[in-house]
Short mmCIF file of N, CA, C and O in Angstrom, two decimals:
data_model
loop_
_atom_site.label_atom_id
_atom_site.label_comp_id
_atom_site.label_asym_id
_atom_site.label_seq_id
_atom_site.Cartn_x
_atom_site.Cartn_y
_atom_site.Cartn_z
N MET S 1 -76.31 33.34 20.43
CA MET S 1 -77.24 32.23 20.41
C MET S 1 -76.48 30.95 20.71
O MET S 1 -75.98 30.28 19.85
N CYS S 2 -76.43 30.66 21.93
CA CYS S 2 -75.70 29.49 22.36
C CYS S 2 -76.68 28.40 22.74
O CYS S 2 -77.61 28.61 23.51
N PHE S 3 -76.47 27.23 22.16
CA PHE S 3 -77.30 26.09 22.53
C PHE S 3 -76.58 25.38 23.66
O PHE S 3 -75.50 24.83 23.48
N GLY S 4 -77.09 25.33 24.78
CA GLY S 4 -76.41 24.82 25.95
C GLY S 4 -76.18 23.31 25.94
O GLY S 4 -75.73 22.77 26.92
N GLY S 5 -76.43 22.61 24.87
CA GLY S 5 -76.34 21.16 24.86
C GLY S 5 -75.00 20.61 24.41
O GLY S 5 -74.92 19.45 24.03
N GLY S 6 -73.94 21.40 24.41
CA GLY S 6 -72.63 20.87 24.03
C GLY S 6 -72.59 20.41 22.59
O GLY S 6 -72.32 19.25 22.30
N GLY S 7 -72.89 21.31 21.68
CA GLY S 7 -72.93 20.98 20.26
C GLY S 7 -71.60 20.50 19.74
O GLY S 7 -70.55 20.66 20.35
N GLY S 8 -71.60 19.83 18.62
CA GLY S 8 -70.39 19.29 18.03
C GLY S 8 -70.54 17.80 17.85
O GLY S 8 -71.48 17.18 18.34
N PRO S 9 -69.60 17.21 17.19
CA PRO S 9 -69.71 15.78 16.92
C PRO S 9 -69.49 14.94 18.18
O PRO S 9 -68.71 15.31 19.06
N SER S 10 -70.19 13.84 18.23
CA SER S 10 -70.04 12.93 19.37
C SER S 10 -68.75 12.14 19.20
O SER S 10 -68.10 12.17 18.16
N GLN S 11 -68.40 11.41 20.24
CA GLN S 11 -67.16 10.61 20.20
C GLN S 11 -67.24 9.55 19.10
O GLN S 11 -66.26 9.29 18.42
N GLU S 12 -68.43 8.95 18.91
CA GLU S 12 -68.60 7.94 17.87
C GLU S 12 -68.41 8.55 16.48
O GLU S 12 -67.79 7.94 15.60
N GLU S 13 -68.92 9.75 16.29
CA GLU S 13 -68.77 10.43 15.00
C GLU S 13 -67.31 10.78 14.73
O GLU S 13 -66.82 10.62 13.61
N LYS S 14 -66.61 11.21 15.77
CA LYS S 14 -65.19 11.52 15.61
C LYS S 14 -64.40 10.26 15.25
O LYS S 14 -63.53 10.29 14.39
N GLN S 15 -64.73 9.15 15.92
CA GLN S 15 -64.03 7.89 15.65
C GLN S 15 -64.33 7.41 14.23
O GLN S 15 -63.43 6.94 13.53
N ALA S 16 -65.58 7.52 13.79
CA ALA S 16 -65.94 7.10 12.43
C ALA S 16 -65.20 7.95 11.40
O ALA S 16 -64.71 7.43 10.39
N ALA S 17 -65.09 9.24 11.63
CA ALA S 17 -64.38 10.12 10.71
C ALA S 17 -62.89 9.76 10.67
O ALA S 17 -62.27 9.73 9.59
N ALA S 18 -62.32 9.46 11.82
CA ALA S 18 -60.90 9.08 11.87
C ALA S 18 -60.68 7.77 11.13
O ALA S 18 -59.70 7.62 10.38
N ASP S 19 -61.59 6.82 11.31
CA ASP S 19 -61.48 5.54 10.60
C ASP S 19 -61.57 5.73 9.09
O ASP S 19 -60.83 5.10 8.33
N GLN S 20 -62.46 6.60 8.66
CA GLN S 20 -62.60 6.86 7.23
C GLN S 20 -61.33 7.51 6.67
O GLN S 20 -60.90 7.20 5.56
N ARG S 21 -60.72 8.41 7.42
CA ARG S 21 -59.47 9.05 6.97
C ARG S 21 -58.36 8.02 6.83
O ARG S 21 -57.60 8.03 5.87
N VAL S 22 -58.28 7.10 7.81
CA VAL S 22 -57.25 6.07 7.76
C VAL S 22 -57.47 5.18 6.53
O VAL S 22 -56.52 4.88 5.80
N GLU S 23 -58.71 4.78 6.29
CA GLU S 23 -59.01 3.93 5.13
C GLU S 23 -58.70 4.66 3.83
O GLU S 23 -58.16 4.07 2.89
N ALA S 24 -59.02 5.95 3.77
CA ALA S 24 -58.73 6.74 2.57
C ALA S 24 -57.22 6.86 2.36
O ALA S 24 -56.74 6.76 1.23
N ASP S 25 -56.47 7.05 3.44
CA ASP S 25 -55.01 7.14 3.34
C ASP S 25 -54.41 5.83 2.83
O ASP S 25 -53.50 5.83 2.01
N ILE S 26 -54.92 4.71 3.33
CA ILE S 26 -54.43 3.40 2.90
C ILE S 26 -54.72 3.19 1.43
O ILE S 26 -53.84 2.75 0.67
N ALA S 27 -55.94 3.52 0.99
CA ALA S 27 -56.30 3.36 -0.42
C ALA S 27 -55.43 4.25 -1.31
O ALA S 27 -54.96 3.82 -2.36
N LYS S 28 -55.19 5.48 -0.85
CA LYS S 28 -54.36 6.40 -1.62
C LYS S 28 -52.93 5.88 -1.72
O LYS S 28 -52.32 5.91 -2.79
N ARG S 29 -52.37 5.37 -0.62
CA ARG S 29 -51.01 4.85 -0.62
C ARG S 29 -50.89 3.64 -1.57
O ARG S 29 -49.92 3.51 -2.29
N GLU S 30 -51.90 2.77 -1.54
CA GLU S 30 -51.87 1.61 -2.44
C GLU S 30 -51.89 2.04 -3.90
O GLU S 30 -51.18 1.47 -4.73
N GLU S 31 -52.69 3.06 -4.21
CA GLU S 31 -52.75 3.56 -5.58
C GLU S 31 -51.41 4.17 -6.01
O GLU S 31 -50.93 3.93 -7.12
N VAL S 32 -50.79 4.91 -5.11
CA VAL S 32 -49.49 5.51 -5.41
C VAL S 32 -48.45 4.41 -5.63
O VAL S 32 -47.63 4.49 -6.55
N GLU S 33 -48.48 3.37 -4.81
CA GLU S 33 -47.53 2.26 -4.96
C GLU S 33 -47.73 1.54 -6.28
O GLU S 33 -46.76 1.15 -6.94
N LYS S 34 -48.99 1.36 -6.69
CA LYS S 34 -49.27 0.72 -7.98
C LYS S 34 -48.70 1.55 -9.12
O LYS S 34 -48.08 1.03 -10.05
N ARG S 35 -48.92 2.87 -9.05
CA ARG S 35 -48.40 3.75 -10.10
C ARG S 35 -46.88 3.74 -10.15
O ARG S 35 -46.28 3.72 -11.21
N ALA S 36 -46.26 3.73 -8.97
CA ALA S 36 -44.80 3.72 -8.90
C ALA S 36 -44.25 2.43 -9.50
O ALA S 36 -43.26 2.45 -10.24
N GLU S 37 -44.87 1.31 -9.19
CA GLU S 37 -44.42 0.03 -9.74
C GLU S 37 -44.58 0.01 -11.26
O GLU S 37 -43.69 -0.45 -11.99
N SER S 38 -45.70 0.55 -11.72
CA SER S 38 -45.93 0.62 -13.17
C SER S 38 -44.87 1.48 -13.85
O SER S 38 -44.34 1.11 -14.91
N LYS S 39 -44.55 2.61 -13.24
CA LYS S 39 -43.52 3.48 -13.81
C LYS S 39 -42.16 2.79 -13.82
O LYS S 39 -41.41 2.90 -14.78
N ARG S 40 -41.84 2.07 -12.73
CA ARG S 40 -40.57 1.33 -12.67
C ARG S 40 -40.48 0.33 -13.81
O ARG S 40 -39.45 0.20 -14.46
N GLU S 41 -41.58 -0.39 -14.04
CA GLU S 41 -41.59 -1.39 -15.11
C GLU S 41 -41.44 -0.71 -16.47
O GLU S 41 -40.69 -1.20 -17.33
N ASP S 42 -42.13 0.39 -16.67
CA ASP S 42 -42.03 1.12 -17.94
C ASP S 42 -40.62 1.62 -18.19
O ASP S 42 -40.09 1.52 -19.30
N ILE S 43 -39.98 2.14 -17.16
CA ILE S 43 -38.62 2.65 -17.30
C ILE S 43 -37.67 1.50 -17.61
O ILE S 43 -36.81 1.61 -18.48
N SER S 44 -37.83 0.38 -16.90
CA SER S 44 -36.97 -0.77 -17.15
C SER S 44 -37.13 -1.27 -18.58
O SER S 44 -36.14 -1.59 -19.25
N GLU S 45 -38.38 -1.33 -19.05
CA GLU S 45 -38.64 -1.74 -20.43
C GLU S 45 -37.98 -0.80 -21.42
O GLU S 45 -37.34 -1.23 -22.38
N ALA S 46 -38.14 0.48 -21.19
CA ALA S 46 -37.58 1.47 -22.10
C ALA S 46 -36.06 1.39 -22.13
O ALA S 46 -35.45 1.45 -23.20
N LEU S 47 -35.44 1.23 -20.98
CA LEU S 47 -33.98 1.14 -20.94
C LEU S 47 -33.48 -0.13 -21.62
O LEU S 47 -32.49 -0.09 -22.35
N SER S 48 -34.16 -1.24 -21.39
CA SER S 48 -33.69 -2.47 -22.02
C SER S 48 -33.91 -2.42 -23.53
O SER S 48 -33.06 -2.88 -24.29
N ALA S 49 -35.00 -1.83 -23.98
CA ALA S 49 -35.24 -1.69 -25.42
C ALA S 49 -34.20 -0.77 -26.04
O ALA S 49 -33.67 -1.04 -27.12
N ARG S 50 -33.85 0.28 -25.33
CA ARG S 50 -32.86 1.22 -25.84
C ARG S 50 -31.48 0.56 -25.94
O ARG S 50 -30.75 0.74 -26.90
N THR S 51 -31.16 -0.24 -24.94
CA THR S 51 -29.88 -0.95 -24.94
C THR S 51 -29.83 -1.95 -26.09
O THR S 51 -28.81 -2.06 -26.78
N GLN S 52 -30.92 -2.64 -26.34
CA GLN S 52 -30.96 -3.62 -27.42
C GLN S 52 -30.86 -2.93 -28.77
O GLN S 52 -30.21 -3.44 -29.69
N GLN S 53 -31.49 -1.78 -28.93
CA GLN S 53 -31.44 -1.06 -30.20
C GLN S 53 -30.03 -0.61 -30.50
O GLN S 53 -29.60 -0.61 -31.65
N ARG S 54 -29.29 -0.26 -29.49
CA ARG S 54 -27.92 0.19 -29.71
C ARG S 54 -26.96 -0.98 -29.88
O ARG S 54 -25.81 -0.78 -30.23
N GLY S 55 -27.42 -2.17 -29.58
CA GLY S 55 -26.58 -3.34 -29.74
C GLY S 55 -25.53 -3.50 -28.67
O GLY S 55 -24.49 -4.11 -28.90
N MET S 56 -25.78 -2.98 -27.47
CA MET S 56 -24.76 -3.05 -26.42
C MET S 56 -24.73 -4.40 -25.74
O MET S 56 -23.69 -4.85 -25.32
N ARG S 57 -25.84 -5.03 -25.55
CA ARG S 57 -25.93 -6.37 -24.97
C ARG S 57 -24.98 -6.59 -23.80
O ARG S 57 -24.11 -7.45 -23.84
N GLY S 58 -25.11 -5.80 -22.79
CA GLY S 58 -24.32 -5.99 -21.59
C GLY S 58 -22.92 -5.42 -21.66
O GLY S 58 -22.12 -5.66 -20.77
N GLY S 59 -22.61 -4.71 -22.70
CA GLY S 59 -21.29 -4.11 -22.81
C GLY S 59 -21.14 -2.93 -21.87
O GLY S 59 -22.00 -2.65 -21.05
N ARG S 60 -20.06 -2.21 -22.00
CA ARG S 60 -19.80 -1.11 -21.10
C ARG S 60 -20.41 0.21 -21.57
O ARG S 60 -20.21 1.23 -20.94
N GLY S 61 -21.08 0.22 -22.67
CA GLY S 61 -21.67 1.47 -23.14
C GLY S 61 -20.63 2.33 -23.81
O GLY S 61 -19.74 1.84 -24.49
N ARG S 62 -20.72 3.62 -23.60
CA ARG S 62 -19.73 4.53 -24.20
C ARG S 62 -18.37 4.31 -23.58
O ARG S 62 -18.24 4.22 -22.38
N ARG S 63 -17.37 4.31 -24.40
CA ARG S 63 -16.01 4.15 -23.90
C ARG S 63 -15.23 5.41 -24.23
O ARG S 63 -15.31 5.93 -25.33
N SER S 64 -14.48 5.85 -23.28
CA SER S 64 -13.71 7.06 -23.47
C SER S 64 -12.44 6.77 -24.24
O SER S 64 -11.77 5.76 -24.02
N LEU S 65 -12.12 7.63 -25.16
CA LEU S 65 -10.87 7.48 -25.90
C LEU S 65 -9.69 7.94 -25.07
O LEU S 65 -8.54 7.63 -25.36
N PHE S 66 -9.98 8.70 -24.03
CA PHE S 66 -8.90 9.27 -23.24
C PHE S 66 -8.59 8.45 -21.99
O PHE S 66 -7.48 8.49 -21.50
N ARG S 67 -9.53 7.70 -21.47
CA ARG S 67 -9.31 6.96 -20.22
C ARG S 67 -9.67 5.50 -20.39
O ARG S 67 -10.46 4.97 -19.65
N SER S 68 -9.13 4.85 -21.33
CA SER S 68 -9.51 3.46 -21.54
C SER S 68 -8.38 2.51 -21.18
O SER S 68 -8.19 1.49 -21.80
N GLY S 69 -7.59 2.86 -20.23
CA GLY S 69 -6.56 1.97 -19.74
C GLY S 69 -5.38 1.81 -20.67
O GLY S 69 -4.83 0.73 -20.82
N GLY S 70 -4.99 2.84 -21.35
CA GLY S 70 -3.81 2.78 -22.20
C GLY S 70 -4.09 2.45 -23.65
O GLY S 70 -3.21 2.56 -24.50
N ALA S 71 -5.30 2.02 -23.97
CA ALA S 71 -5.60 1.64 -25.34
C ALA S 71 -6.22 2.78 -26.13
O ALA S 71 -6.48 2.64 -27.31
N GLY S 72 -6.45 3.90 -25.48
CA GLY S 72 -7.09 5.02 -26.15
C GLY S 72 -6.10 5.96 -26.80
O GLY S 72 -4.91 5.65 -26.97
N PHE S 73 -6.58 7.10 -27.17
CA PHE S 73 -5.79 8.09 -27.88
C PHE S 73 -4.56 8.51 -27.08
O PHE S 73 -3.44 8.52 -27.59
N LEU S 74 -4.74 8.85 -25.82
CA LEU S 74 -3.63 9.33 -25.01
C LEU S 74 -2.67 8.19 -24.65
O LEU S 74 -1.49 8.43 -24.40
N GLY S 75 -3.14 6.98 -24.60
CA GLY S 75 -2.30 5.86 -24.26
C GLY S 75 -1.20 5.62 -25.29
O GLY S 75 -0.15 5.04 -24.98
N ARG S 76 -1.38 6.08 -26.48
CA ARG S 76 -0.37 5.90 -27.52
C ARG S 76 0.89 6.73 -27.26
O ARG S 76 1.95 6.41 -27.76
N PHE S 77 0.73 7.78 -26.50
CA PHE S 77 1.84 8.71 -26.30
C PHE S 77 2.50 8.58 -24.93
O PHE S 77 3.36 9.34 -24.57
N ASN S 78 2.06 7.62 -24.13
CA ASN S 78 2.61 7.44 -22.79
C ASN S 78 3.75 6.43 -22.74
O ASN S 78 4.02 5.87 -21.71
N SER S 79 4.40 6.15 -23.81
CA SER S 79 5.45 5.11 -23.84
C SER S 79 6.71 5.60 -23.22
O SER S 79 7.20 6.64 -23.36
#
């Protein structure tokens, strides 16, 4: 049962569908970017709060007793 009238979407319908896909992709990308920025802010907040709780305030964090430039445990025996 073939309808001889060239069935299928017209060029205008194809263009409208393509435009809708592009708009949907843009909206989706914007939403993803918003979520990513929110996550970045949350992570930064959590890290800064964690640093403040530990009282590091810009210090070097954990310091190795073995590799601290001669002032650590092993540095005592390198005389």
